């Protein structure tokens, strides 16, 4: 892996030297068969939370490709793949949707031999361990469990490595609780704090059952009420138990609100209505940019992780399919990786992203080092000043601390019903 | 058709093609989807597909545990009760407010331009998007919001009142804020048709203000009241956004359950729930129209 990385580096440097700029280098690498013919616009279905206009601009500069984002919610992505697979050329979806998507046959296996950086994809996806060899928690729909298909048009997962990947990983992160340290005034180090009566009326969680249940399970386990064999695949009795504990908390007024929309979680936190809640990384950034203190608190029980990746619908063929592979290769070539890392997410191919980040940025985001200067977001907002550390520390610490992954359970229907009962109680 | 034709003599059969465009839209965008929904509600489904079938499971699942009270009320009954509660409460408040505003506009504002201007003011809640409207309630009603700050500074309260936001109170407030207009418009319309001479005659005959309202205005406004009520009731029955956001997602609504089921691709389940919601809503509207025969009154 390291050999590959260095050979890549030197090849890149050569190109950079000869062409002068990084942009020119990537266009030489990835322009091939597209620029010559008519410009192709790829319809990109996804949540696009991480994708700004800059990405489109840079893509066109480098490859002559255009993308048209079809930005919808995670659930909507799944629904579209199943019901309208011809309405997009490329889908960016989460791994936990795969148990629903793969049996439908609506997505094709991705040919890994056509992915230049496949060998550099982080081992978290391919083997379930961090680059330094630490084992990652695999409860739930962990990407390494659903990474390969048994054929290009396979409808079931392969146990061994095959040529065909279900998704080409793009973006992932480790989620935890967000807190307002200024309003709490003491250290928080356990998921159990979400139901601590001290925060009665000032806690929140999300009203998206498939994710909410995982956070709930982290809390129940942290409280010492129960240890799940697999939080990501509960039995009916385990669902009952989890929901019973949350129903009691809800009835006693523990929660100020549940949220479904990212912006709601930002408002709850920024306004001080809530001081501790299930939260997503960019929401923390949004609260901070309003001048409020907000910490993405590492907890001793670990993180709940999620990951997304690219797939082709079965209807994408020929030139369009080639263009999609070109796009994915461009995506993994580093510029986007750096762009994602700077938002607090992680890129699936770390070595290429590193080339596009300054040593200070790399140190802050990936190695848990104190910032030497201001750390800026891709849009130029200041996220941290010199001396500050990233919440949760290094990549190894955060991804190595993953306890479970977003999941689709066998008892999904029952779980959704029980969740609705909790909301109605 | 017969009754209509008798009443509206101008409606000649050879002109009935005029109704065709609307009938077509109605059939394509309403009748057909409705029939499909009813059909799908009897289908079977998995996580990733729906399977044509004829099963009652979707309906049975909705009412599972509803006919024994040992575990308290079942989810479905609880949700419908909560939705009906919001519906009735909102209806009562919008009716009183809507009637008062319409009464003022129709009988106290004499100049038409001013009437139009005031009427436009009533539509202000609709000038911004739903989401912005909802979010703006937080700085107003929140724990550190304007209302709480103001009352604390006056010394009325010592601790912020928590139930101003994310409670049944805030849900009803937002619903009333949104839907009073739906009540004002038809009632105002009915009131404009009341012959002022009738009211003057009643006044000359010594009727008090209250008697005039009770015996003349309300009876003559019945169609407006019923149309407004149908609007409000049907909209609130299906609402899940307002109840969701203003209730902090902690209050149940039928719409939210259908929404969740759709998100998890339990489409036949969602269809079955929709059919039940439709039946109950039609039932409520049917009862209302039994109270007053709208067609006769129009």
PDB file of C-alpha atoms in Angstrom, chain A residues 75 79 82 100 103 201-202 207-210 250 255-258 260 267-268 271-273 412-413 416-417 420-421 423-424, chain B residues 45 47-48 61-62 64 75 78-79 135 138 142-144 162 165-166 248-252 256-257 260 262-266:
ATOM      1  CA  UNK A  75     -34.629   7.642   2.430  1.00  0.00           C
ATOM      2  CA  UNK A  79     -36.893   5.013  -2.856  1.00  0.00           C
ATOM      3  CA  UNK A  82     -36.010   1.068  -6.260  1.00  0.00           C
ATOM      4  CA  UNK A 100     -32.706  -3.161   0.372  1.00  0.00           C
ATOM      5  CA  UNK A 103     -31.783  -7.802  -3.881  1.00  0.00           C
ATOM      6  CA  UNK A 201     -36.228  19.101  28.804  1.00  0.00           C
ATOM      7  CA  UNK A 202     -32.882  19.990  27.260  1.00  0.00           C
ATOM      8  CA  UNK A 207     -36.867  11.238  14.531  1.00  0.00           C
ATOM      9  CA  UNK A 208     -35.353   9.083  11.791  1.00  0.00           C
ATOM     10  CA  UNK A 209     -36.060   5.591  13.147  1.00  0.00           C
ATOM     11  CA  UNK A 210     -33.207   3.689  11.466  1.00  0.00           C
ATOM     12  CA  UNK A 250     -39.905  10.847  26.750  1.00  0.00           C
ATOM     13  CA  UNK A 255     -36.622  15.516  25.349  1.00  0.00           C
ATOM     14  CA  UNK A 256     -37.186  19.065  24.263  1.00  0.00           C
ATOM     15  CA  UNK A 257     -37.762  17.918  20.724  1.00  0.00           C
ATOM     16  CA  UNK A 258     -36.957  15.308  18.117  1.00  0.00           C
ATOM     17  CA  UNK A 260     -35.815  15.216  11.272  1.00  0.00           C
ATOM     18  CA  UNK A 267     -31.528  25.687  15.508  1.00  0.00           C
ATOM     19  CA  UNK A 268     -32.210  23.638  18.619  1.00  0.00           C
ATOM     20  CA  UNK A 271     -30.866  28.729  20.434  1.00  0.00           C
ATOM     21  CA  UNK A 272     -29.951  26.867  23.608  1.00  0.00           C
ATOM     22  CA  UNK A 273     -33.276  24.994  23.642  1.00  0.00           C
ATOM     23  CA  UNK A 412     -37.154  -3.199  10.352  1.00  0.00           C
ATOM     24  CA  UNK A 413     -40.933  -3.095   9.999  1.00  0.00           C
ATOM     25  CA  UNK A 416     -40.488   1.439  12.693  1.00  0.00           C
ATOM     26  CA  UNK A 417     -43.811   0.602  14.312  1.00  0.00           C
ATOM     27  CA  UNK A 420     -43.880   5.418  15.976  1.00  0.00           C
ATOM     28  CA  UNK A 421     -45.445   4.173  19.200  1.00  0.00           C
ATOM     29  CA  UNK A 423     -43.347   9.161  19.318  1.00  0.00           C
ATOM     30  CA  UNK A 424     -47.095   8.811  19.948  1.00  0.00           C
TER      31      UNK A 424
ATOM     32  CA  UNK B  45     -44.491  -5.909   0.303  1.00  0.00           C
ATOM     33  CA  UNK B  47     -38.140  -3.986   2.067  1.00  0.00           C
ATOM     34  CA  UNK B  48     -37.478  -3.387  -1.616  1.00  0.00           C
ATOM     35  CA  UNK B  61     -51.551  -4.617  11.175  1.00  0.00           C
ATOM     36  CA  UNK B  62     -52.888  -1.097  11.655  1.00  0.00           C
ATOM     37  CA  UNK B  64     -53.342  -4.891  15.813  1.00  0.00           C
ATOM     38  CA  UNK B  75     -50.984   3.266  18.359  1.00  0.00           C
ATOM     39  CA  UNK B  78     -54.001   7.098  20.069  1.00  0.00           C
ATOM     40  CA  UNK B  79     -52.817   8.774  16.905  1.00  0.00           C
ATOM     41  CA  UNK B 135     -38.298  28.207  12.302  1.00  0.00           C
ATOM     42  CA  UNK B 138     -38.248  29.498  17.998  1.00  0.00           C
ATOM     43  CA  UNK B 142     -38.388  29.508  22.806  1.00  0.00           C
ATOM     44  CA  UNK B 143     -36.935  29.206  26.261  1.00  0.00           C
ATOM     45  CA  UNK B 144     -34.862  32.335  25.638  1.00  0.00           C
ATOM     46  CA  UNK B 162     -41.432  25.631  28.648  1.00  0.00           C
ATOM     47  CA  UNK B 165     -42.834  25.755  22.262  1.00  0.00           C
ATOM     48  CA  UNK B 166     -42.860  22.067  21.265  1.00  0.00           C
ATOM     49  CA  UNK B 248     -40.930  18.924  18.448  1.00  0.00           C
ATOM     50  CA  UNK B 249     -41.735  15.634  16.648  1.00  0.00           C
ATOM     51  CA  UNK B 250     -43.020  14.344  19.958  1.00  0.00           C
ATOM     52  CA  UNK B 251     -46.709  14.409  19.106  1.00  0.00           C
ATOM     53  CA  UNK B 252     -48.302  11.790  16.944  1.00  0.00           C
ATOM     54  CA  UNK B 256     -46.419  11.528  10.089  1.00  0.00           C
ATOM     55  CA  UNK B 257     -47.044   7.792  10.347  1.00  0.00           C
ATOM     56  CA  UNK B 260     -42.540   7.422   7.890  1.00  0.00           C
ATOM     57  CA  UNK B 262     -43.426   5.889   2.783  1.00  0.00           C
ATOM     58  CA  UNK B 263     -39.827   6.696   3.687  1.00  0.00           C
ATOM     59  CA  UNK B 264     -39.268   3.086   4.637  1.00  0.00           C
ATOM     60  CA  UNK B 265     -40.913   1.913   1.435  1.00  0.00           C
ATOM     61  CA  UNK B 266     -43.767   0.279   3.285  1.00  0.00           C
TER      62      UNK B 266
END
